[in-house]
Amino acid sequence: MAELRASEPAVTALPAAHAVLRAARSIGGVPLAVGLLAFTCVIALTQGAAPIPVASALRIVAGALPGLRELVDVSPEPEAWRRIVLDVRLPRVVAAAVIGATLSFTGASYQGVFRNPLANEYLLGVASGAALGAALVIISPLGTGGYGFGPVPLAAFVGGGLTVVVVYSLSRAGGGSSATTLILAGVALSSLLSAITSFIMIGAGQRAQPIFAFLFGTLNISSWERLAWGAPYLVVGGAIVLAHGRVLNVLQLDEEQARQLGINVTRARLIILAASSLMAATAVAIAGVIGFVGLVVPHVVRLLWGSDYRRLLPLSAIMGAAFLVGTDVIGRTVMAPQEVPVGIVTAIAGGPFFLYLLRTRRLGDL
Amino acid sequence: MTAIVAPVDGTRAPAERGAAPLEFRDIRVRLGGKPVLDGASLELRSGEFLGVIGPNGAGKSTLVRAATGIVPFAGGSVTIDGRPLASYSSRALAQRVAVVQQLPEAPATMTVEELVALGRTPHIGFLARESASDRLTTRAAMTRAGCADLAERELGTLSGGQRRRAFVARALAQEPGILLLDEPTANMDPQAQAELCVLLRSLVAEGVAVLAVVHDLTLAAAYCDRLVLIDAGRVVAAGAPGEVLTEAQLRRTYGGLVSVIAHPRTGLPVIAPSGWSAPAEETPGG
């Protein structure tokens, strides 16, 4: 009975928004999110410098899948199309989906752990910590030939993880984890780390080039190998966080209540934080700094389908995948052949939308 | 004469028979360097409704928080069913003790049913989902606390009294043997206050030990089995309502602006304001 939710009038300043909300709620989370993701993926596979018909693109993808290979005849499709779809667009679509899902999933998880609607991997300094970690290794003798493999992602993970631990302890030291202390600690540490990264880049000259890729966030450098490298971290981290879905629901109450309901709050927070930071740092290691996904997408999901973390986490992941696949298409087509880094597109698309949310619904309610 | 063999105190009786469900012994709590509880000793007995009363700042809420280890104590001990508080895991403790805080926080978009279902947390395994019986218990708790009709409502849309009922329902869903409430009737109309007290009495009848911090002394007198009067972190009186709520006692702890009269029908103490025309000599300290 979504219509009976009394908060709805506040959400729906506009009749159109009201209609969209009702429609989205009546369709249900999983079908709508999966449908959106499928739609954006098809667009991403067919659009670009060489437009490819939907049927051809789907046939080529199906022809490459183990289970369907025998059933599909891809011989009528031009070899060039096959190369474009399988070697250029598909890895990028999968990368965008994985990164979008991860950023959005960890955004939801951070917001849950900190009970703060503004928490995300960037505000908490995970991204700048990961970037600094990566930058240090890139300019060191260890970092050879780009930053995709070996010690660089590990350094990004360590940098990101350490940063969130420091931010968390700083905010706790100020007497409880108040939203303001947390945000101030995150912003201050983030600025400091970014400044150090900039300093390193100035000193590094030509060798700083890969660091730029981090800071703008781009899916252009994605490859199957890099995704394969990150997959175990994402799977393990995701499984740990998902297993805590019920605990995250309890953590939405204040700490005292969570303890009185039998949750070991300190331990639960640390586990969820560590798992989320592992995932976030992995995402940054793969695709660099892509903002606003982790902030906007979970809020949209909450607005549409409520804040039960057992639904919120997976739905955020699917919606985040759709969002980043979609924005990446925009990024590479809007100024073609010039490519706009996806991080810029997500900020341009996400910023105003977030402001709209602010206007229509008090953030504290999210 | 038939011998009664079966225990009379219901299914939620503590494992260790004889030990008080909850006992504070000489408990001392310091907050911000100041003593809030200064050697308070009291016990909550099985099958009783104990009211904790006292002036503002006496340490009543701290007592409730100390009972579940939320505030660390500087001295003394808390035992639950005869075992020290520290020997309980947070989960085991939550299976035994439920708390209704005075002003609990919860997301405004959480529905009443979602909130009440969280009361099942200590009974559900880490990776398990709510069973059908968990959902039944949740449902029954809402019905009993009078908020079943609010199940789909978001907390942000409730009145103070409705919100309180939702949190009481969550405590019921926990199926505790010991229920602690901090000013459960605050911001409720007289009918709702009485309904809540009747609910608490029915829990007591089932063997639940109930401790409530109550500001409304008349209400406390009408529904509690015993009262404990706390002042400046110490227990200054304990016993049946009629023994604790004497004018002399109240004058010592609250001051002289209240009078105790007898309820015309029940004879229980009714605490009334003395009124502005009270004799000058009854105002303490001049």
XYZ file of C-alpha atoms in Angstrom:
652
model
C 0.000 0.000 0.000
C 2.572 2.502 -1.115
C -0.138 5.133 -1.609
C -0.780 5.226 2.110
C 2.730 6.278 3.039
C 2.077 9.563 4.712
C 5.465 10.983 3.801
C 4.570 10.904 0.154
C 3.199 14.432 -0.170
C 6.605 15.760 0.885
C 8.338 13.619 -1.701
C 6.143 14.574 -4.564
C 6.278 18.260 -5.085
C 5.459 17.638 -8.720
C 2.583 15.507 -10.022
C 4.941 13.914 -12.540
C 7.343 12.857 -9.810
C 4.371 11.443 -7.907
C 3.366 9.360 -10.905
C 6.914 8.097 -11.413
C 7.196 7.140 -7.742
C 3.934 5.253 -7.766
C 4.801 3.467 -10.959
C 8.259 2.515 -9.670
C 6.822 1.219 -6.395
C 4.133 -0.786 -8.108
C 6.557 -2.418 -10.566
C 8.787 -3.492 -7.705
C 12.495 -3.133 -7.116
C 14.149 -6.051 -8.826
C 12.251 -6.040 -12.158
C 12.627 -2.295 -12.570
C 16.299 -2.173 -11.631
C 17.207 -5.158 -13.801
C 15.151 -3.724 -16.666
C 16.954 -0.401 -16.393
C 20.322 -2.127 -16.340
C 19.471 -4.239 -19.395
C 18.263 -1.146 -21.235
C 21.421 0.866 -20.522
C 23.626 -2.093 -21.451
C 21.922 -2.451 -24.838
C 22.346 1.268 -25.480
C 26.007 1.053 -24.458
C 26.674 -1.891 -26.786
C 25.000 -0.317 -29.798
C 25.892 3.371 -29.541
C 29.240 4.940 -30.343
C 31.427 5.886 -33.293
C 30.052 2.893 -35.189
C 26.330 2.402 -34.471
C 25.429 -1.292 -34.441
C 21.826 -2.594 -34.657
C 20.439 -3.955 -31.410
C 19.778 -7.415 -32.864
C 23.315 -7.716 -34.169
C 24.867 -6.570 -30.924
C 22.780 -9.026 -28.902
C 23.580 -11.852 -31.328
C 27.307 -11.142 -31.111
C 27.220 -11.090 -27.297
C 25.127 -14.253 -27.155
C 27.519 -15.929 -29.586
C 30.369 -15.307 -27.172
C 28.601 -16.753 -24.134
C 29.512 -20.360 -23.288
C 25.963 -21.645 -22.926
C 24.527 -19.941 -25.989
C 27.443 -20.214 -28.407
C 26.119 -23.273 -30.201
C 22.635 -21.850 -30.623
C 23.577 -18.541 -32.220
C 24.985 -18.017 -35.684
C 27.188 -14.942 -35.682
C 28.627 -15.479 -39.163
C 26.352 -12.896 -40.840
C 27.724 -10.153 -38.569
C 30.731 -8.223 -39.903
C 34.032 -9.068 -38.246
C 34.555 -5.369 -37.409
C 31.277 -5.264 -35.493
C 32.259 -8.367 -33.573
C 35.588 -6.799 -32.643
C 33.901 -3.554 -31.564
C 31.242 -5.253 -29.465
C 33.378 -7.946 -27.857
C 36.761 -6.272 -27.508
C 35.856 -2.616 -27.078
C 32.343 -2.114 -25.793
C 31.571 -5.237 -23.768
C 34.570 -5.016 -21.399
C 33.757 -1.399 -20.862
C 30.066 -2.060 -20.194
C 30.945 -4.803 -17.734
C 33.519 -2.563 -16.063
C 31.031 0.295 -15.792
C 28.415 -2.059 -14.368
C 30.815 -3.561 -11.832
C 32.226 -0.197 -10.748
C 28.803 1.460 -10.597
C 27.421 -1.432 -8.594
C 30.370 -1.345 -6.199
C 30.342 2.410 -5.604
C 26.614 2.470 -5.041
C 26.635 -0.628 -2.839
C 29.456 0.694 -0.669
C 27.797 4.113 -0.531
C 24.678 2.492 0.928
C 26.792 0.469 3.318
C 28.800 3.492 4.529
C 25.596 5.452 5.049
C 24.309 2.561 7.134
C 27.411 2.158 9.270
C 27.717 5.875 9.976
C 23.957 6.484 10.179
C 24.696 9.444 7.991
C 22.949 10.135 4.700
C 25.989 11.987 3.386
C 28.550 9.279 3.989
C 30.211 7.855 0.901
C 33.651 6.748 -0.186
C 34.656 10.271 -1.235
C 33.424 12.248 1.695
C 35.124 9.771 4.014
C 38.427 10.134 2.207
C 38.631 6.559 0.915
C 39.057 7.835 -2.635
C 41.753 10.378 -1.853
C 43.542 7.868 0.377
C 43.418 5.267 -2.382
C 44.622 7.813 -4.944
C 47.539 8.781 -2.735
C 48.442 5.153 -2.149
C 48.364 4.508 -5.875
C 50.293 7.676 -6.664
C 53.064 6.733 -4.243
C 53.513 3.351 -5.894
C 53.203 4.693 -9.433
C 56.130 7.072 -8.956
C 58.127 4.502 -6.994
C 60.328 1.955 -8.788
C 57.586 -0.637 -8.160
C 55.048 0.931 -10.488
C 55.861 -0.245 -13.978
C 53.746 0.124 -17.096
C 50.484 1.702 -16.047
C 48.790 1.013 -12.779
C 46.521 -1.916 -13.475
C 48.391 -4.741 -11.870
C 50.619 -5.764 -9.065
C 51.265 -3.471 -6.161
C 49.294 -0.431 -7.299
C 45.745 -1.617 -6.516
C 47.028 -3.053 -3.263
C 48.505 0.329 -2.376
C 45.210 1.961 -3.336
C 43.406 -0.427 -1.027
C 45.773 0.168 1.867
C 45.600 3.929 1.363
C 41.819 3.911 1.212
C 41.417 1.567 4.156
C 43.814 3.463 6.387
C 42.073 6.715 5.602
C 38.639 5.500 6.610
C 40.031 4.064 9.845
C 41.662 7.393 10.686
C 38.514 9.362 9.809
C 36.404 7.022 11.907
C 38.677 7.213 14.939
C 38.924 10.990 14.634
C 35.152 11.308 14.587
C 34.841 8.963 17.575
C 37.483 10.839 19.532
C 35.353 13.969 19.318
C 32.784 12.335 21.577
C 30.478 10.034 19.665
C 30.198 9.697 15.915
C 28.232 12.831 15.227
C 27.560 13.605 11.592
C 29.364 16.924 11.771
C 32.550 15.568 13.332
C 32.609 12.743 10.846
C 32.198 14.978 7.824
C 34.723 17.512 9.077
C 37.276 14.788 9.744
C 36.679 13.276 6.309
C 36.862 16.569 4.459
C 39.973 17.710 6.323
C 41.860 14.461 5.825
C 40.686 14.237 2.226
C 42.025 17.705 1.437
C 45.318 16.918 3.107
C 45.752 13.683 1.162
C 44.743 15.313 -2.126
C 47.275 18.055 -1.537
C 49.999 15.460 -0.985
C 48.939 13.661 -4.169
C 49.127 16.950 -6.113
C 52.545 17.605 -4.648
C 53.732 14.190 -5.794
C 52.332 14.790 -9.267
C 54.134 18.094 -9.637
C 57.374 16.415 -8.728
C 56.781 13.379 -10.926
C 56.523 15.090 -14.323
C 55.742 12.608 -17.108
C 55.426 9.714 -14.699
C 52.364 11.440 -13.187
C 50.269 10.634 -16.262
C 48.647 7.471 -14.804
C 47.751 9.387 -11.665
C 45.535 11.679 -13.759
C 43.494 8.662 -14.785
C 42.758 8.075 -11.125
C 41.658 11.578 -10.387
C 39.267 11.995 -13.309
C 37.807 8.534 -13.153
C 37.584 6.832 -16.489
C 36.500 3.461 -17.726
C 38.632 3.786 -20.849
C 41.504 1.910 -19.258
C 39.374 -0.973 -18.105
C 40.214 -4.443 -19.250
C 39.119 -7.984 -18.511
C 42.378 -8.631 -16.658
C 41.882 -5.755 -14.288
C 38.289 -6.773 -13.574
C 39.434 -10.326 -12.952
C 42.006 -8.983 -10.527
C 39.396 -7.034 -8.597
C 36.625 -9.635 -8.659
C 37.701 -11.651 -5.600
C 37.856 -8.539 -3.416
C 34.467 -7.372 -4.623
C 32.851 -10.778 -4.183
C 34.262 -11.355 -0.710
C 33.585 -7.796 0.456
C 30.095 -7.860 -1.021
C 29.256 -11.170 0.611
C 30.406 -9.917 4.007
C 28.379 -6.722 3.764
C 25.287 -8.530 2.454
C 25.502 -10.962 5.353
C 25.228 -7.936 7.646
C 22.048 -6.623 6.004
C 19.964 -7.349 9.080
C 22.647 -5.921 11.382
C 22.709 -2.737 9.291
C 18.970 -2.415 9.831
C 19.510 -2.563 13.584
C 22.380 -0.067 13.336
C 19.921 2.493 11.950
C 18.676 2.820 15.513
C 20.986 4.580 17.936
C 23.969 2.700 19.315
C 22.331 2.144 22.682
C 19.325 0.402 21.135
C 21.516 -1.674 18.831
C 23.450 -2.915 21.835
C 20.259 -3.623 23.742
C 19.092 -5.711 20.788
C 22.179 -7.856 21.134
C 24.439 -6.376 18.458
C 28.145 -6.012 19.189
C 28.130 -2.551 17.634
C 31.851 -1.857 17.591
C 32.709 -5.186 16.017
C 29.871 -5.064 13.485
C 30.834 -1.556 12.377
C 34.469 -2.499 11.965
C 33.680 -5.591 9.900
C 31.256 -3.757 7.614
C 33.632 -0.806 7.281
C 36.575 -3.030 6.429
C 34.602 -4.999 3.842
C 33.142 -1.844 2.285
C 36.509 -0.144 2.173
C 38.028 -3.207 0.518
C 35.378 -2.941 -2.180
C 35.568 0.835 -2.558
C 39.339 0.832 -2.760
C 39.186 -1.927 -5.363
C 36.737 0.105 -7.436
C 38.984 3.155 -7.237
C 41.979 1.032 -8.183
C 40.163 -0.169 -11.293
C 38.518 3.022 -12.489
C 39.804 5.928 -10.441
C 37.718 8.534 -8.699
C 34.089 8.512 -9.872
C 31.927 10.656 -7.640
C 28.234 10.950 -6.825
C 27.272 7.347 -7.640
C 27.541 6.219 -4.030
C 25.706 9.283 -2.808
C 22.808 9.552 -5.226
C 21.888 5.988 -6.142
C 21.245 4.602 -2.624
C 19.060 7.615 -1.876
C 16.968 7.015 -4.955
C 16.585 3.362 -4.010
C 15.530 4.310 -0.468
C 13.021 6.760 -1.809
C 11.508 4.174 -4.132
C 11.642 0.975 -2.144
C 12.358 1.767 1.489
C 15.403 1.423 3.692
C 15.535 -2.275 4.563
C 19.222 -2.963 3.949
C 18.573 -6.506 2.818
C 16.819 -5.004 -0.206
C 18.617 -1.688 -0.311
C 22.087 -3.172 -0.808
C 21.372 -5.419 -3.816
C 19.004 -2.907 -5.411
C 21.586 -0.145 -4.995
C 24.119 -2.346 -6.726
C 21.862 -3.001 -9.733
C 20.723 0.611 -9.992
C 24.303 1.834 -9.577
C 25.402 -0.448 -12.412
C 22.650 0.951 -14.649
C 23.550 4.516 -13.681
C 27.249 4.193 -14.484
C 26.694 2.259 -17.718
C 24.292 5.015 -18.770
C 26.529 7.925 -17.805
C 29.497 6.266 -19.498
C 27.538 6.115 -22.757
C 26.849 9.812 -22.405
C 30.504 10.448 -21.605
C 31.795 8.796 -24.722
C 29.116 9.978 -27.177
C 28.202 13.521 -26.189
C 31.443 15.095 -27.449
C 32.586 12.266 -29.766
C 35.250 11.595 -30.774
C 36.456 13.426 -27.691
C 35.648 11.435 -24.532
C 34.394 13.088 -21.358
C 35.700 11.247 -18.262
C 32.792 9.437 -16.672
C 33.492 11.026 -13.282
C 32.624 14.398 -14.781
C 29.389 13.059 -16.250
C 28.273 11.452 -13.000
C 28.879 14.711 -11.163
C 26.994 16.743 -13.761
C 24.103 14.282 -13.764
C 24.148 13.491 -10.068
C 24.705 16.936 -8.582
C 21.498 18.618 -9.695
C 19.498 15.499 -8.967
C 20.843 15.427 -5.454
C 19.912 19.078 -5.006
C 16.418 18.183 -6.175
C 16.265 15.482 -3.508
C 17.403 17.997 -0.925
C 14.594 20.301 -1.913
C 11.830 17.739 -1.909
C 12.785 15.698 1.098
C 14.691 16.510 4.224
C 18.001 14.677 4.099
C 17.641 13.491 7.667
C 14.665 11.418 6.599
C 16.587 9.527 3.976
C -5.267 -29.703 50.097
C -3.641 -30.157 46.695
C 0.099 -29.804 46.478
C 1.159 -27.362 43.802
C 4.121 -28.982 42.102
C 4.375 -26.946 38.941
C 6.061 -23.559 39.207
C 3.516 -20.811 39.323
C 5.594 -18.080 37.765
C 5.128 -18.972 34.118
C 7.464 -20.054 31.369
C 9.874 -17.169 31.476
C 11.253 -17.959 34.911
C 15.006 -17.592 35.336
C 17.175 -20.690 35.222
C 18.526 -20.031 38.660
C 15.544 -20.171 40.939
C 15.621 -17.886 43.882
C 17.927 -15.233 42.467
C 16.310 -11.881 41.763
C 15.935 -11.241 38.021
C 17.836 -7.984 38.397
C 19.835 -6.736 41.342
C 21.917 -3.620 41.818
C 24.328 -3.768 44.720
C 25.944 -0.576 45.924
C 26.185 0.660 42.359
C 28.242 3.765 41.626
C 28.251 5.567 38.302
C 30.152 8.723 37.513
C 29.322 10.728 34.414
C 31.553 13.634 33.477
C 33.340 13.352 36.830
C 30.136 13.761 38.839
C 28.581 10.909 40.800
C 25.162 10.124 39.305
C 24.564 6.926 41.188
C 26.207 6.943 44.576
C 25.893 3.500 46.096
C 22.349 2.568 45.107
C 21.132 -0.923 45.971
C 17.832 -2.382 44.870
C 16.384 -5.513 43.426
C 13.706 -6.294 40.901
C 11.898 -9.405 42.075
C 10.267 -12.008 39.903
C 6.713 -11.257 38.931
C 6.631 -7.715 40.185
C 6.091 -4.286 38.699
C 8.671 -2.053 40.321
C 8.381 1.706 39.928
C 11.499 3.825 40.204
C 10.635 7.355 41.228
C 12.571 10.410 42.232
C 13.172 14.041 41.323
C 14.767 15.147 38.044
C 18.459 14.313 37.950
C 18.214 11.708 40.726
C 19.870 9.025 38.578
C 16.801 7.020 37.515
C 17.597 6.854 33.792
C 21.228 6.068 34.548
C 20.040 3.125 36.616
C 18.205 1.709 33.608
C 21.217 2.264 31.373
C 23.555 0.649 33.898
C 21.350 -2.445 33.961
C 22.282 -3.295 30.379
C 25.895 -2.175 30.564
C 25.359 0.940 28.439
C 27.020 3.072 31.117
C 30.025 1.555 32.856
C 29.869 1.555 36.636
C 32.690 2.718 38.822
C 31.759 0.463 41.724
C 29.256 -2.091 42.906
C 27.679 -4.817 40.845
C 24.700 -5.648 38.660
C 23.499 -9.222 38.518
C 20.874 -10.706 36.240
C 19.332 -13.966 37.443
C 22.180 -14.123 39.940
C 24.938 -13.901 37.317
C 27.136 -10.822 36.900
C 26.176 -8.585 33.983
C 29.660 -8.888 32.483
C 29.246 -12.648 32.066
C 26.486 -12.141 29.485
C 27.152 -11.791 25.766
C 25.221 -8.888 24.268
C 23.025 -11.394 22.467
C 22.286 -13.481 25.555
C 21.513 -10.306 27.478
C 19.137 -9.092 24.771
C 17.292 -12.410 24.873
C 16.616 -11.846 28.571
C 16.299 -8.069 28.996
C 14.403 -5.575 26.824
C 14.592 -1.818 27.253
C 12.243 0.951 26.198
C 14.281 4.138 26.227
C 12.878 7.547 26.903
C 13.695 9.117 23.531
C 14.945 6.387 21.216
C 16.158 7.387 17.777
C 15.071 5.633 14.617
C 14.972 6.611 10.942
C 11.852 8.588 10.096
C 11.182 6.404 7.062
C 11.269 3.109 8.981
C 7.793 1.599 9.276
C 6.337 0.506 12.584
C 6.395 -3.122 11.490
C 10.051 -2.883 10.445
C 10.899 -1.409 13.838
C 8.983 -4.024 15.804
C 10.512 -6.834 13.732
C 13.956 -5.666 14.906
C 12.924 -6.856 18.357
C 13.399 -10.393 17.079
C 17.103 -9.699 16.427
C 18.504 -11.517 19.478
C 16.471 -14.611 18.587
C 17.493 -14.868 14.933
C 20.803 -16.411 13.877
C 23.317 -14.227 12.053
C 22.599 -15.545 8.557
C 19.049 -16.705 9.218
C 15.934 -14.909 8.081
C 12.811 -14.237 10.135
C 10.781 -17.399 10.418
C 6.998 -17.512 10.222
C 6.937 -17.669 14.007
C 9.093 -14.526 14.232
C 6.564 -12.736 12.046
C 3.717 -14.008 14.216
C 5.475 -12.801 17.355
C 6.042 -9.401 15.728
C 2.387 -9.222 14.760
C 1.214 -10.263 18.225
C 3.499 -7.697 19.873
C 2.022 -4.919 17.747
C -1.515 -6.022 18.540
C -0.753 -6.186 22.237
C 0.907 -2.778 22.338
C -1.993 -1.289 20.394
C -0.148 -0.367 17.233
C -1.193 -3.110 14.810
C -3.209 -0.565 12.843
C -0.039 1.519 12.434
C 2.060 -1.317 10.972
C 2.609 0.307 7.565
C 3.059 3.834 8.910
C 6.484 5.465 8.872
C 7.818 6.499 12.288
C 8.223 10.090 11.144
C 4.463 10.398 10.747
C 3.495 9.224 14.238
C 2.467 11.198 17.297
C 4.561 10.888 20.461
C 2.177 8.390 22.024
C 1.929 6.239 18.882
C 5.687 6.240 18.575
C 6.017 5.070 22.177
C 3.614 2.201 21.520
C 5.758 1.112 18.573
C 8.870 0.955 20.771
C 6.966 -0.898 23.497
C 5.852 -3.375 20.829
C 9.464 -3.887 19.797
C 10.391 -4.683 23.407
C 7.500 -7.182 23.549
C 8.715 -8.792 20.320
C 11.979 -9.429 22.139
C 10.029 -11.730 24.502
C 12.080 -10.643 27.503
C 11.903 -12.011 31.003
C 12.917 -8.598 32.304
C 11.473 -5.406 30.874
C 12.959 -2.006 31.700
C 11.174 1.187 30.706
C 12.351 4.766 31.098
C 9.351 7.044 31.562
C 7.116 5.004 29.294
C 4.055 7.160 29.885
C 5.616 10.546 29.168
C 3.687 12.539 26.543
C 0.706 10.203 26.686
C -2.871 11.148 27.416
C -4.352 9.703 30.655
C -6.224 6.925 28.864
C -3.103 5.846 26.935
C -1.074 5.962 30.170
C -3.548 3.698 31.898
C -3.678 1.327 28.923
C 0.083 0.992 28.936
C 0.101 0.322 32.678
C -2.591 -2.331 32.268
C -0.456 -3.930 29.556
C 2.550 -3.926 31.895
C 0.415 -5.512 34.642
C -0.637 -8.275 32.281
C 3.032 -8.945 31.464
C 3.785 -9.129 35.165
C 0.962 -11.635 35.523
C 2.749 -13.781 32.929
C 5.948 -13.769 34.958
C 7.825 -10.881 33.374
C 9.676 -8.707 35.864
C 8.968 -5.062 34.983
C 10.939 -2.033 36.144
C 9.720 1.377 35.024
C 11.017 4.839 35.751
C 7.862 6.840 36.401
C 7.454 10.556 36.972
C 3.726 10.460 37.550
C 3.561 9.383 41.201
C -0.188 8.841 41.179
C 0.171 6.504 38.241
C 3.051 4.729 39.979
C 0.958 4.296 43.095
C -1.973 2.930 41.124
C -0.115 0.260 39.161
C 3.234 -0.636 40.773
C 3.686 -3.420 43.333
C 6.578 -1.624 44.944
C 8.245 1.734 44.582
C 11.873 2.699 44.970
C 12.494 6.354 45.648
C 15.866 7.629 44.458
C 17.391 10.945 45.397
C 20.879 12.175 44.556
C 21.981 8.748 43.379
C 20.878 6.838 46.470
C 17.816 4.838 47.377
C 16.041 6.799 50.105
C 12.903 4.698 50.425
C 11.559 1.413 49.106
C 8.362 -0.480 49.707
C 4.669 -0.540 48.944
C 3.356 2.672 47.341
C 1.531 3.647 50.527
C 4.766 3.385 52.543
C 6.929 5.354 50.135
C 4.489 8.047 49.053
C 4.043 9.826 52.356
C 3.896 13.582 52.569
C 6.901 13.650 54.862
C 8.959 11.579 52.425
C 7.926 13.640 49.434
C 8.663 16.880 51.254
C 12.187 15.632 51.949
C 12.913 14.599 48.345
C 10.725 16.793 46.162
C 10.001 19.783 48.363
C 6.744 20.921 49.902
C 4.640 21.813 46.896
C 2.870 18.443 46.655
C 0.208 16.897 48.852
C -0.763 13.264 49.259
C -4.457 12.490 49.410
C -6.280 9.169 49.303
C -8.136 8.114 46.179
C -11.849 8.207 47.117
C -12.515 4.741 45.652
C -9.285 2.736 45.901
C -7.659 4.436 48.862
C -4.349 4.512 46.972
C -2.182 7.616 47.298
C -2.937 10.443 44.878
C -0.259 13.085 44.567
C -1.702 16.512 43.955
C -0.148 19.968 43.718
C -0.562 21.839 46.976
C -1.638 24.952 45.105
C -0.445 28.530 45.213
C -2.219 29.304 48.485
C -0.228 26.712 50.430
C 0.907 27.920 53.854
C 4.245 29.724 53.698
C 5.905 27.417 56.266
C 5.516 24.433 53.913
C 7.816 25.946 51.312
C 11.284 24.564 52.007
C 14.244 26.832 52.429
C 12.059 29.935 52.693
